[in-house]
Amino acid sequence: MSTNSIKLLTGNSHPLLAKLIVERLGIDLAKVRSLQSSNQEISCTIGESVRDEDVFIFQSTPPGNINNSLIELCIMINACKTASARRITVVLPNFPYARQDKKDKSRAPITAKLVANMLQTSGCNHLITMDLHASQIQGFFNIPVDNLYAEPTVLKWIRNNISYANAVIVSPDAGGVKRATSMADQLDLPFAIIHKERVRPNEVSRMSLVGEVKGKIAILVDDMADTCGTLAKAAETVMQNGAAEVMAIVTHGILSGGAIEVINSSVLSKVVVTNTVPHEEKAAVCERLITIDISATIGEAIRRTHNGESVSWLFRHAPE
């Protein structure tokens, strides 16, 4: 018999954040058995009834294991669908393949659209994500998509941890200008932009600064930090223009490849990331890496979705 309560399931991608979310909601994680056989096939079994229940499936996309996490998610969705769940909401804070969102050259795939199709075909009825790399990805879905923002939580962290009166918000590229200006307006700070030219993906050749940073604390803001090459070069450019200190605040700390070595050898005083992607081992070997817990925002979005309340309050406010 349906209990009309929140059933939160998770795979093997980010157990720590899943635990923080259920603590926030005051519930237990639903039982899921996910195994990988010797030939790398994944098998997921739901260990309790989800018939006519409101099911939420949380999954992250850890670097080096993105494809396994994605297929594990699709299998869990389909398992719940065939077990007669009333509604299946996927909570996917870091949307995979988000940078492949357009056909920018001949014969290039639009993989973000393919991922959207995979989730919907598996049986997903609703998606909750955070700081999409490109907002138009929401249009790839024929189901409701809630794109949450880390910005309120980041602003709260800045106000509580930085003497920001003499700071400047810097966008490391033209694509992040909207994010930088929004934060600068709410903190009543000036902003600057860095123009960059790429030779090939993940490799930046030249950067130039537009704006004044001399003698100020420069705060670089971006939606993701992957190899951190862009952040390191942007920080160098800002310091060459006379900034007193430079730090970076990003939503998704993917930190793949030699990202930690890049951070440790850069002029960045600190790199602040949310915990949408697991990075505990990297934080242990990099003192400059600081984590902001985002579980309160995700947990509140789940609660509001379940109760049929508006989620838009979270776009401007950070839950306590």
PDB file of N, CA and C in Angstrom, residues 110-198:
ATOM      1  N   ILE A 110      25.023  16.127 -30.817  1.00  0.00           N
ATOM      2  CA  ILE A 110      24.453  16.934 -29.731  1.00  0.00           C
ATOM      3  C   ILE A 110      24.155  15.942 -28.602  1.00  0.00           C
ATOM      4  N   THR A 111      25.199  15.598 -27.865  1.00  0.00           N
ATOM      5  CA  THR A 111      25.109  14.497 -26.903  1.00  0.00           C
ATOM      6  C   THR A 111      24.218  14.829 -25.714  1.00  0.00           C
ATOM      7  N   ALA A 112      24.119  16.104 -25.341  1.00  0.00           N
ATOM      8  CA  ALA A 112      23.237  16.490 -24.229  1.00  0.00           C
ATOM      9  C   ALA A 112      21.788  16.132 -24.552  1.00  0.00           C
ATOM     10  N   LYS A 113      21.398  16.287 -25.827  1.00  0.00           N
ATOM     11  CA  LYS A 113      20.049  15.903 -26.268  1.00  0.00           C
ATOM     12  C   LYS A 113      19.875  14.384 -26.200  1.00  0.00           C
ATOM     13  N   LEU A 114      20.932  13.651 -26.546  1.00  0.00           N
ATOM     14  CA  LEU A 114      20.896  12.185 -26.466  1.00  0.00           C
ATOM     15  C   LEU A 114      20.689  11.722 -25.028  1.00  0.00           C
ATOM     16  N   VAL A 115      21.390  12.369 -24.077  1.00  0.00           N
ATOM     17  CA  VAL A 115      21.237  12.029 -22.654  1.00  0.00           C
ATOM     18  C   VAL A 115      19.802  12.312 -22.208  1.00  0.00           C
ATOM     19  N   ALA A 116      19.238  13.445 -22.659  1.00  0.00           N
ATOM     20  CA  ALA A 116      17.848  13.788 -22.330  1.00  0.00           C
ATOM     21  C   ALA A 116      16.898  12.706 -22.836  1.00  0.00           C
ATOM     22  N   ASN A 117      17.128  12.241 -24.057  1.00  0.00           N
ATOM     23  CA  ASN A 117      16.288  11.181 -24.622  1.00  0.00           C
ATOM     24  C   ASN A 117      16.421   9.874 -23.843  1.00  0.00           C
ATOM     25  N   MET A 118      17.653   9.553 -23.426  1.00  0.00           N
ATOM     26  CA  MET A 118      17.890   8.334 -22.648  1.00  0.00           C
ATOM     27  C   MET A 118      17.108   8.352 -21.332  1.00  0.00           C
ATOM     28  N   LEU A 119      17.150   9.490 -20.631  1.00  0.00           N
ATOM     29  CA  LEU A 119      16.468   9.604 -19.341  1.00  0.00           C
ATOM     30  C   LEU A 119      14.958   9.473 -19.510  1.00  0.00           C
ATOM     31  N   GLN A 120      14.427  10.130 -20.559  1.00  0.00           N
ATOM     32  CA  GLN A 120      12.975  10.083 -20.784  1.00  0.00           C
ATOM     33  C   GLN A 120      12.516   8.700 -21.230  1.00  0.00           C
ATOM     34  N   THR A 121      13.291   8.062 -22.095  1.00  0.00           N
ATOM     35  CA  THR A 121      12.950   6.718 -22.565  1.00  0.00           C
ATOM     36  C   THR A 121      13.002   5.706 -21.416  1.00  0.00           C
ATOM     37  N   SER A 122      13.924   5.923 -20.469  1.00  0.00           N
ATOM     38  CA  SER A 122      14.029   5.035 -19.303  1.00  0.00           C
ATOM     39  C   SER A 122      12.792   5.126 -18.421  1.00  0.00           C
ATOM     40  N   GLY A 123      12.123   6.314 -18.425  1.00  0.00           N
ATOM     41  CA  GLY A 123      10.907   6.473 -17.628  1.00  0.00           C
ATOM     42  C   GLY A 123      10.910   7.664 -16.694  1.00  0.00           C
ATOM     43  N   CYS A 124      11.864   8.583 -16.870  1.00  0.00           N
ATOM     44  CA  CYS A 124      11.936   9.779 -16.011  1.00  0.00           C
ATOM     45  C   CYS A 124      10.749  10.713 -16.302  1.00  0.00           C
ATOM     46  N   ASN A 125      10.066  11.172 -15.229  1.00  0.00           N
ATOM     47  CA  ASN A 125       8.926  12.091 -15.368  1.00  0.00           C
ATOM     48  C   ASN A 125       9.266  13.535 -15.045  1.00  0.00           C
ATOM     49  N   HIS A 126      10.416  13.767 -14.399  1.00  0.00           N
ATOM     50  CA  HIS A 126      10.754  15.112 -13.913  1.00  0.00           C
ATOM     51  C   HIS A 126      12.252  15.128 -13.609  1.00  0.00           C
ATOM     52  N   LEU A 127      12.918  16.218 -13.943  1.00  0.00           N
ATOM     53  CA  LEU A 127      14.359  16.329 -13.684  1.00  0.00           C
ATOM     54  C   LEU A 127      14.650  17.531 -12.802  1.00  0.00           C
ATOM     55  N   ILE A 128      15.467  17.311 -11.775  1.00  0.00           N
ATOM     56  CA  ILE A 128      16.000  18.405 -10.958  1.00  0.00           C
ATOM     57  C   ILE A 128      17.511  18.417 -11.169  1.00  0.00           C
ATOM     58  N   THR A 129      18.034  19.531 -11.642  1.00  0.00           N
ATOM     59  CA  THR A 129      19.476  19.647 -11.861  1.00  0.00           C
ATOM     60  C   THR A 129      19.961  20.975 -11.285  1.00  0.00           C
ATOM     61  N   MET A 130      21.226  21.299 -11.488  1.00  0.00           N
ATOM     62  CA  MET A 130      21.769  22.537 -10.905  1.00  0.00           C
ATOM     63  C   MET A 130      22.774  23.187 -11.833  1.00  0.00           C
ATOM     64  N   ASP A 131      22.643  24.490 -12.009  1.00  0.00           N
ATOM     65  CA  ASP A 131      23.575  25.292 -12.813  1.00  0.00           C
ATOM     66  C   ASP A 131      23.971  24.594 -14.115  1.00  0.00           C
ATOM     67  N   LEU A 132      22.980  24.382 -14.960  1.00  0.00           N
ATOM     68  CA  LEU A 132      23.250  23.784 -16.275  1.00  0.00           C
ATOM     69  C   LEU A 132      24.279  24.618 -17.019  1.00  0.00           C
ATOM     70  N   HIS A 133      25.177  23.951 -17.718  1.00  0.00           N
ATOM     71  CA  HIS A 133      26.206  24.662 -18.491  1.00  0.00           C
ATOM     72  C   HIS A 133      25.567  25.570 -19.537  1.00  0.00           C
ATOM     73  N   ALA A 134      24.445  25.122 -20.107  1.00  0.00           N
ATOM     74  CA  ALA A 134      23.688  25.922 -21.066  1.00  0.00           C
ATOM     75  C   ALA A 134      22.203  25.760 -20.738  1.00  0.00           C
ATOM     76  N   SER A 135      21.527  26.869 -20.458  1.00  0.00           N
ATOM     77  CA  SER A 135      20.128  26.809 -20.018  1.00  0.00           C
ATOM     78  C   SER A 135      19.215  26.168 -21.049  1.00  0.00           C
ATOM     79  N   GLN A 136      19.586  26.250 -22.346  1.00  0.00           N
ATOM     80  CA  GLN A 136      18.716  25.701 -23.380  1.00  0.00           C
ATOM     81  C   GLN A 136      18.607  24.182 -23.324  1.00  0.00           C
ATOM     82  N   ILE A 137      19.444  23.528 -22.538  1.00  0.00           N
ATOM     83  CA  ILE A 137      19.343  22.067 -22.371  1.00  0.00           C
ATOM     84  C   ILE A 137      17.970  21.695 -21.815  1.00  0.00           C
ATOM     85  N   GLN A 138      17.346  22.612 -21.057  1.00  0.00           N
ATOM     86  CA  GLN A 138      15.996  22.360 -20.549  1.00  0.00           C
ATOM     87  C   GLN A 138      15.020  22.094 -21.693  1.00  0.00           C
ATOM     88  N   GLY A 139      15.270  22.717 -22.853  1.00  0.00           N
ATOM     89  CA  GLY A 139      14.406  22.547 -24.012  1.00  0.00           C
ATOM     90  C   GLY A 139      14.585  21.218 -24.723  1.00  0.00           C
ATOM     91  N   PHE A 140      15.617  20.446 -24.328  1.00  0.00           N
ATOM     92  CA  PHE A 140      15.820  19.121 -24.915  1.00  0.00           C
ATOM     93  C   PHE A 140      14.834  18.104 -24.333  1.00  0.00           C
ATOM     94  N   PHE A 141      14.165  18.477 -23.245  1.00  0.00           N
ATOM     95  CA  PHE A 141      13.254  17.565 -22.550  1.00  0.00           C
ATOM     96  C   PHE A 141      11.793  17.881 -22.883  1.00  0.00           C
ATOM     97  N   ASN A 142      10.957  16.846 -22.873  1.00  0.00           N
ATOM     98  CA  ASN A 142       9.504  17.021 -22.993  1.00  0.00           C
ATOM     99  C   ASN A 142       8.824  16.813 -21.642  1.00  0.00           C
ATOM    100  N   ILE A 143       9.607  16.917 -20.576  1.00  0.00           N
ATOM    101  CA  ILE A 143       9.114  16.764 -19.203  1.00  0.00           C
ATOM    102  C   ILE A 143       9.553  17.999 -18.414  1.00  0.00           C
ATOM    103  N   PRO A 144       8.962  18.263 -17.233  1.00  0.00           N
ATOM    104  CA  PRO A 144       9.400  19.421 -16.438  1.00  0.00           C
ATOM    105  C   PRO A 144      10.859  19.301 -16.000  1.00  0.00           C
ATOM    106  N   VAL A 145      11.599  20.409 -16.094  1.00  0.00           N
ATOM    107  CA  VAL A 145      12.999  20.465 -15.654  1.00  0.00           C
ATOM    108  C   VAL A 145      13.151  21.645 -14.704  1.00  0.00           C
ATOM    109  N   ASP A 146      13.647  21.387 -13.495  1.00  0.00           N
ATOM    110  CA  ASP A 146      13.955  22.457 -12.538  1.00  0.00           C
ATOM    111  C   ASP A 146      15.457  22.634 -12.479  1.00  0.00           C
ATOM    112  N   ASN A 147      15.932  23.774 -12.976  1.00  0.00           N
ATOM    113  CA  ASN A 147      17.369  24.084 -12.953  1.00  0.00           C
ATOM    114  C   ASN A 147      17.655  24.958 -11.738  1.00  0.00           C
ATOM    115  N   LEU A 148      18.126  24.349 -10.662  1.00  0.00           N
ATOM    116  CA  LEU A 148      18.421  25.080  -9.425  1.00  0.00           C
ATOM    117  C   LEU A 148      19.701  25.890  -9.583  1.00  0.00           C
ATOM    118  N   TYR A 149      19.871  26.895  -8.714  1.00  0.00           N
ATOM    119  CA  TYR A 149      21.080  27.723  -8.749  1.00  0.00           C
ATOM    120  C   TYR A 149      21.844  27.592  -7.439  1.00  0.00           C
ATOM    121  N   ALA A 150      23.168  27.464  -7.569  1.00  0.00           N
ATOM    122  CA  ALA A 150      24.022  27.439  -6.371  1.00  0.00           C
ATOM    123  C   ALA A 150      24.285  28.852  -5.866  1.00  0.00           C
ATOM    124  N   GLU A 151      23.942  29.853  -6.681  1.00  0.00           N
ATOM    125  CA  GLU A 151      24.287  31.247  -6.376  1.00  0.00           C
ATOM    126  C   GLU A 151      23.873  31.722  -4.976  1.00  0.00           C
ATOM    127  N   PRO A 152      22.626  31.491  -4.500  1.00  0.00           N
ATOM    128  CA  PRO A 152      22.273  31.957  -3.150  1.00  0.00           C
ATOM    129  C   PRO A 152      23.176  31.381  -2.058  1.00  0.00           C
ATOM    130  N   THR A 153      23.526  30.086  -2.182  1.00  0.00           N
ATOM    131  CA  THR A 153      24.403  29.444  -1.194  1.00  0.00           C
ATOM    132  C   THR A 153      25.818  29.995  -1.295  1.00  0.00           C
ATOM    133  N   VAL A 154      26.270  30.261  -2.527  1.00  0.00           N
ATOM    134  CA  VAL A 154      27.609  30.833  -2.740  1.00  0.00           C
ATOM    135  C   VAL A 154      27.684  32.246  -2.161  1.00  0.00           C
ATOM    136  N   LEU A 155      26.656  33.057  -2.393  1.00  0.00           N
ATOM    137  CA  LEU A 155      26.617  34.423  -1.853  1.00  0.00           C
ATOM    138  C   LEU A 155      26.647  34.407  -0.326  1.00  0.00           C
ATOM    139  N   LYS A 156      25.911  33.460   0.253  1.00  0.00           N
ATOM    140  CA  LYS A 156      25.901  33.313   1.718  1.00  0.00           C
ATOM    141  C   LYS A 156      27.304  32.986   2.222  1.00  0.00           C
ATOM    142  N   TRP A 157      28.017  32.093   1.498  1.00  0.00           N
ATOM    143  CA  TRP A 157      29.379  31.718   1.888  1.00  0.00           C
ATOM    144  C   TRP A 157      30.316  32.925   1.785  1.00  0.00           C
ATOM    145  N   ILE A 158      30.190  33.700   0.717  1.00  0.00           N
ATOM    146  CA  ILE A 158      31.042  34.886   0.526  1.00  0.00           C
ATOM    147  C   ILE A 158      30.831  35.871   1.671  1.00  0.00           C
ATOM    148  N   ARG A 159      29.570  36.134   2.010  1.00  0.00           N
ATOM    149  CA  ARG A 159      29.257  37.099   3.084  1.00  0.00           C
ATOM    150  C   ARG A 159      29.793  36.649   4.439  1.00  0.00           C
ATOM    151  N   ASN A 160      29.820  35.326   4.660  1.00  0.00           N
ATOM    152  CA  ASN A 160      30.245  34.784   5.960  1.00  0.00           C
ATOM    153  C   ASN A 160      31.747  34.531   6.066  1.00  0.00           C
ATOM    154  N   ASN A 161      32.455  34.442   4.913  1.00  0.00           N
ATOM    155  CA  ASN A 161      33.844  33.995   4.951  1.00  0.00           C
ATOM    156  C   ASN A 161      34.867  34.921   4.314  1.00  0.00           C
ATOM    157  N   ILE A 162      34.415  35.965   3.608  1.00  0.00           N
ATOM    158  CA  ILE A 162      35.353  36.845   2.918  1.00  0.00           C
ATOM    159  C   ILE A 162      35.062  38.304   3.266  1.00  0.00           C
ATOM    160  N   SER A 163      36.129  39.090   3.458  1.00  0.00           N
ATOM    161  CA  SER A 163      35.974  40.541   3.586  1.00  0.00           C
ATOM    162  C   SER A 163      35.892  41.093   2.158  1.00  0.00           C
ATOM    163  N   TYR A 164      34.674  41.159   1.640  1.00  0.00           N
ATOM    164  CA  TYR A 164      34.493  41.386   0.207  1.00  0.00           C
ATOM    165  C   TYR A 164      34.286  42.856  -0.189  1.00  0.00           C
ATOM    166  N   ALA A 165      34.441  43.780   0.765  1.00  0.00           N
ATOM    167  CA  ALA A 165      34.223  45.197   0.446  1.00  0.00           C
ATOM    168  C   ALA A 165      35.160  45.684  -0.663  1.00  0.00           C
ATOM    169  N   ASN A 166      36.389  45.126  -0.692  1.00  0.00           N
ATOM    170  CA  ASN A 166      37.368  45.542  -1.702  1.00  0.00           C
ATOM    171  C   ASN A 166      37.572  44.430  -2.742  1.00  0.00           C
ATOM    172  N   ALA A 167      36.458  43.802  -3.150  1.00  0.00           N
ATOM    173  CA  ALA A 167      36.552  42.690  -4.100  1.00  0.00           C
ATOM    174  C   ALA A 167      35.978  43.080  -5.453  1.00  0.00           C
ATOM    175  N   VAL A 168      36.254  42.257  -6.445  1.00  0.00           N
ATOM    176  CA  VAL A 168      35.687  42.419  -7.786  1.00  0.00           C
ATOM    177  C   VAL A 168      35.341  41.021  -8.297  1.00  0.00           C
ATOM    178  N   ILE A 169      34.149  40.887  -8.882  1.00  0.00           N
ATOM    179  CA  ILE A 169      33.722  39.606  -9.449  1.00  0.00           C
ATOM    180  C   ILE A 169      34.229  39.530 -10.892  1.00  0.00           C
ATOM    181  N   VAL A 170      34.886  38.416 -11.223  1.00  0.00           N
ATOM    182  CA  VAL A 170      35.477  38.273 -12.563  1.00  0.00           C
ATOM    183  C   VAL A 170      34.907  37.035 -13.251  1.00  0.00           C
ATOM    184  N   SER A 171      34.426  37.209 -14.474  1.00  0.00           N
ATOM    185  CA  SER A 171      33.990  36.073 -15.285  1.00  0.00           C
ATOM    186  C   SER A 171      35.150  35.624 -16.155  1.00  0.00           C
ATOM    187  N   PRO A 172      35.535  34.335 -16.117  1.00  0.00           N
ATOM    188  CA  PRO A 172      36.688  33.875 -16.897  1.00  0.00           C
ATOM    189  C   PRO A 172      36.410  33.757 -18.401  1.00  0.00           C
ATOM    190  N   ASP A 173      35.135  33.908 -18.799  1.00  0.00           N
ATOM    191  CA  ASP A 173      34.814  33.905 -20.236  1.00  0.00           C
ATOM    192  C   ASP A 173      33.510  34.665 -20.470  1.00  0.00           C
ATOM    193  N   ALA A 174      33.217  34.929 -21.726  1.00  0.00           N
ATOM    194  CA  ALA A 174      32.018  35.701 -22.084  1.00  0.00           C
ATOM    195  C   ALA A 174      30.735  34.972 -21.710  1.00  0.00           C
ATOM    196  N   GLY A 175      30.778  33.623 -21.729  1.00  0.00           N
ATOM    197  CA  GLY A 175      29.590  32.835 -21.416  1.00  0.00           C
ATOM    198  C   GLY A 175      29.122  32.966 -19.981  1.00  0.00           C
ATOM    199  N   GLY A 176      30.019  33.358 -19.082  1.00  0.00           N
ATOM    200  CA  GLY A 176      29.661  33.467 -17.667  1.00  0.00           C
ATOM    201  C   GLY A 176      29.345  34.875 -17.208  1.00  0.00           C
ATOM    202  N   VAL A 177      29.196  35.809 -18.159  1.00  0.00           N
ATOM    203  CA  VAL A 177      28.967  37.215 -17.811  1.00  0.00           C
ATOM    204  C   VAL A 177      27.681  37.392 -17.011  1.00  0.00           C
ATOM    205  N   LYS A 178      26.616  36.701 -17.433  1.00  0.00           N
ATOM    206  CA  LYS A 178      25.323  36.835 -16.742  1.00  0.00           C
ATOM    207  C   LYS A 178      25.443  36.417 -15.285  1.00  0.00           C
ATOM    208  N   ARG A 179      26.158  35.321 -15.039  1.00  0.00           N
ATOM    209  CA  ARG A 179      26.361  34.820 -13.672  1.00  0.00           C
ATOM    210  C   ARG A 179      27.165  35.829 -12.853  1.00  0.00           C
ATOM    211  N   ALA A 180      28.245  36.360 -13.449  1.00  0.00           N
ATOM    212  CA  ALA A 180      29.125  37.305 -12.745  1.00  0.00           C
ATOM    213  C   ALA A 180      28.397  38.605 -12.418  1.00  0.00           C
ATOM    214  N   THR A 181      27.636  39.136 -13.373  1.00  0.00           N
ATOM    215  CA  THR A 181      26.931  40.407 -13.135  1.00  0.00           C
ATOM    216  C   THR A 181      25.834  40.243 -12.086  1.00  0.00           C
ATOM    217  N   SER A 182      25.167  39.082 -12.089  1.00  0.00           N
ATOM    218  CA  SER A 182      24.125  38.822 -11.092  1.00  0.00           C
ATOM    219  C   SER A 182      24.711  38.822  -9.682  1.00  0.00           C
ATOM    220  N   MET A 183      25.859  38.133  -9.503  1.00  0.00           N
ATOM    221  CA  MET A 183      26.511  38.090  -8.192  1.00  0.00           C
ATOM    222  C   MET A 183      27.048  39.457  -7.801  1.00  0.00           C
ATOM    223  N   ALA A 184      27.639  40.162  -8.765  1.00  0.00           N
ATOM    224  CA  ALA A 184      28.193  41.499  -8.493  1.00  0.00           C
ATOM    225  C   ALA A 184      27.089  42.460  -8.047  1.00  0.00           C
ATOM    226  N   ASP A 185      25.923  42.384  -8.685  1.00  0.00           N
ATOM    227  CA  ASP A 185      24.795  43.257  -8.331  1.00  0.00           C
ATOM    228  C   ASP A 185      24.319  42.988  -6.909  1.00  0.00           C
ATOM    229  N   GLN A 186      24.218  41.714  -6.538  1.00  0.00           N
ATOM    230  CA  GLN A 186      23.704  41.369  -5.211  1.00  0.00           C
ATOM    231  C   GLN A 186      24.699  41.687  -4.095  1.00  0.00           C
ATOM    232  N   LEU A 187      25.993  41.691  -4.440  1.00  0.00           N
ATOM    233  CA  LEU A 187      27.019  42.046  -3.445  1.00  0.00           C
ATOM    234  C   LEU A 187      27.416  43.511  -3.534  1.00  0.00           C
ATOM    235  N   ASP A 188      26.826  44.218  -4.526  1.00  0.00           N
ATOM    236  CA  ASP A 188      27.142  45.626  -4.780  1.00  0.00           C
ATOM    237  C   ASP A 188      28.639  45.825  -5.055  1.00  0.00           C
ATOM    238  N   LEU A 189      29.145  44.998  -5.977  1.00  0.00           N
ATOM    239  CA  LEU A 189      30.563  45.023  -6.335  1.00  0.00           C
ATOM    240  C   LEU A 189      30.726  45.259  -7.836  1.00  0.00           C
ATOM    241  N   PRO A 190      31.893  45.765  -8.264  1.00  0.00           N
ATOM    242  CA  PRO A 190      32.163  45.873  -9.709  1.00  0.00           C
ATOM    243  C   PRO A 190      32.478  44.491 -10.293  1.00  0.00           C
ATOM    244  N   PHE A 191      32.466  44.393 -11.615  1.00  0.00           N
ATOM    245  CA  PHE A 191      32.816  43.116 -12.234  1.00  0.00           C
ATOM    246  C   PHE A 191      33.735  43.341 -13.428  1.00  0.00           C
ATOM    247  N   ALA A 192      34.438  42.282 -13.797  1.00  0.00           N
ATOM    248  CA  ALA A 192      35.350  42.312 -14.946  1.00  0.00           C
ATOM    249  C   ALA A 192      35.157  41.039 -15.751  1.00  0.00           C
ATOM    250  N   ILE A 193      35.615  41.065 -16.998  1.00  0.00           N
ATOM    251  CA  ILE A 193      35.460  39.916 -17.896  1.00  0.00           C
ATOM    252  C   ILE A 193      36.811  39.582 -18.513  1.00  0.00           C
ATOM    253  N   ILE A 194      37.058  38.297 -18.675  1.00  0.00           N
ATOM    254  CA  ILE A 194      38.269  37.851 -19.374  1.00  0.00           C
ATOM    255  C   ILE A 194      37.864  37.276 -20.725  1.00  0.00           C
ATOM    256  N   HIS A 195      38.489  37.764 -21.762  1.00  0.00           N
ATOM    257  CA  HIS A 195      38.243  37.225 -23.110  1.00  0.00           C
ATOM    258  C   HIS A 195      39.307  36.179 -23.392  1.00  0.00           C
ATOM    259  N   LYS A 196      38.851  34.973 -23.816  1.00  0.00           N
ATOM    260  CA  LYS A 196      39.822  33.908 -24.065  1.00  0.00           C
ATOM    261  C   LYS A 196      39.649  33.346 -25.474  1.00  0.00           C
ATOM    262  N   GLU A 197      40.768  32.878 -26.016  1.00  0.00           N
ATOM    263  CA  GLU A 197      40.760  32.233 -27.326  1.00  0.00           C
ATOM    264  C   GLU A 197      41.264  30.804 -27.152  1.00  0.00           C
ATOM    265  N   ARG A 198      40.505  29.845 -27.677  1.00  0.00           N
ATOM    266  CA  ARG A 198      40.865  28.423 -27.551  1.00  0.00           C
ATOM    267  C   ARG A 198      41.451  27.901 -28.867  1.00  0.00           C
TER     268      ARG A 198
END
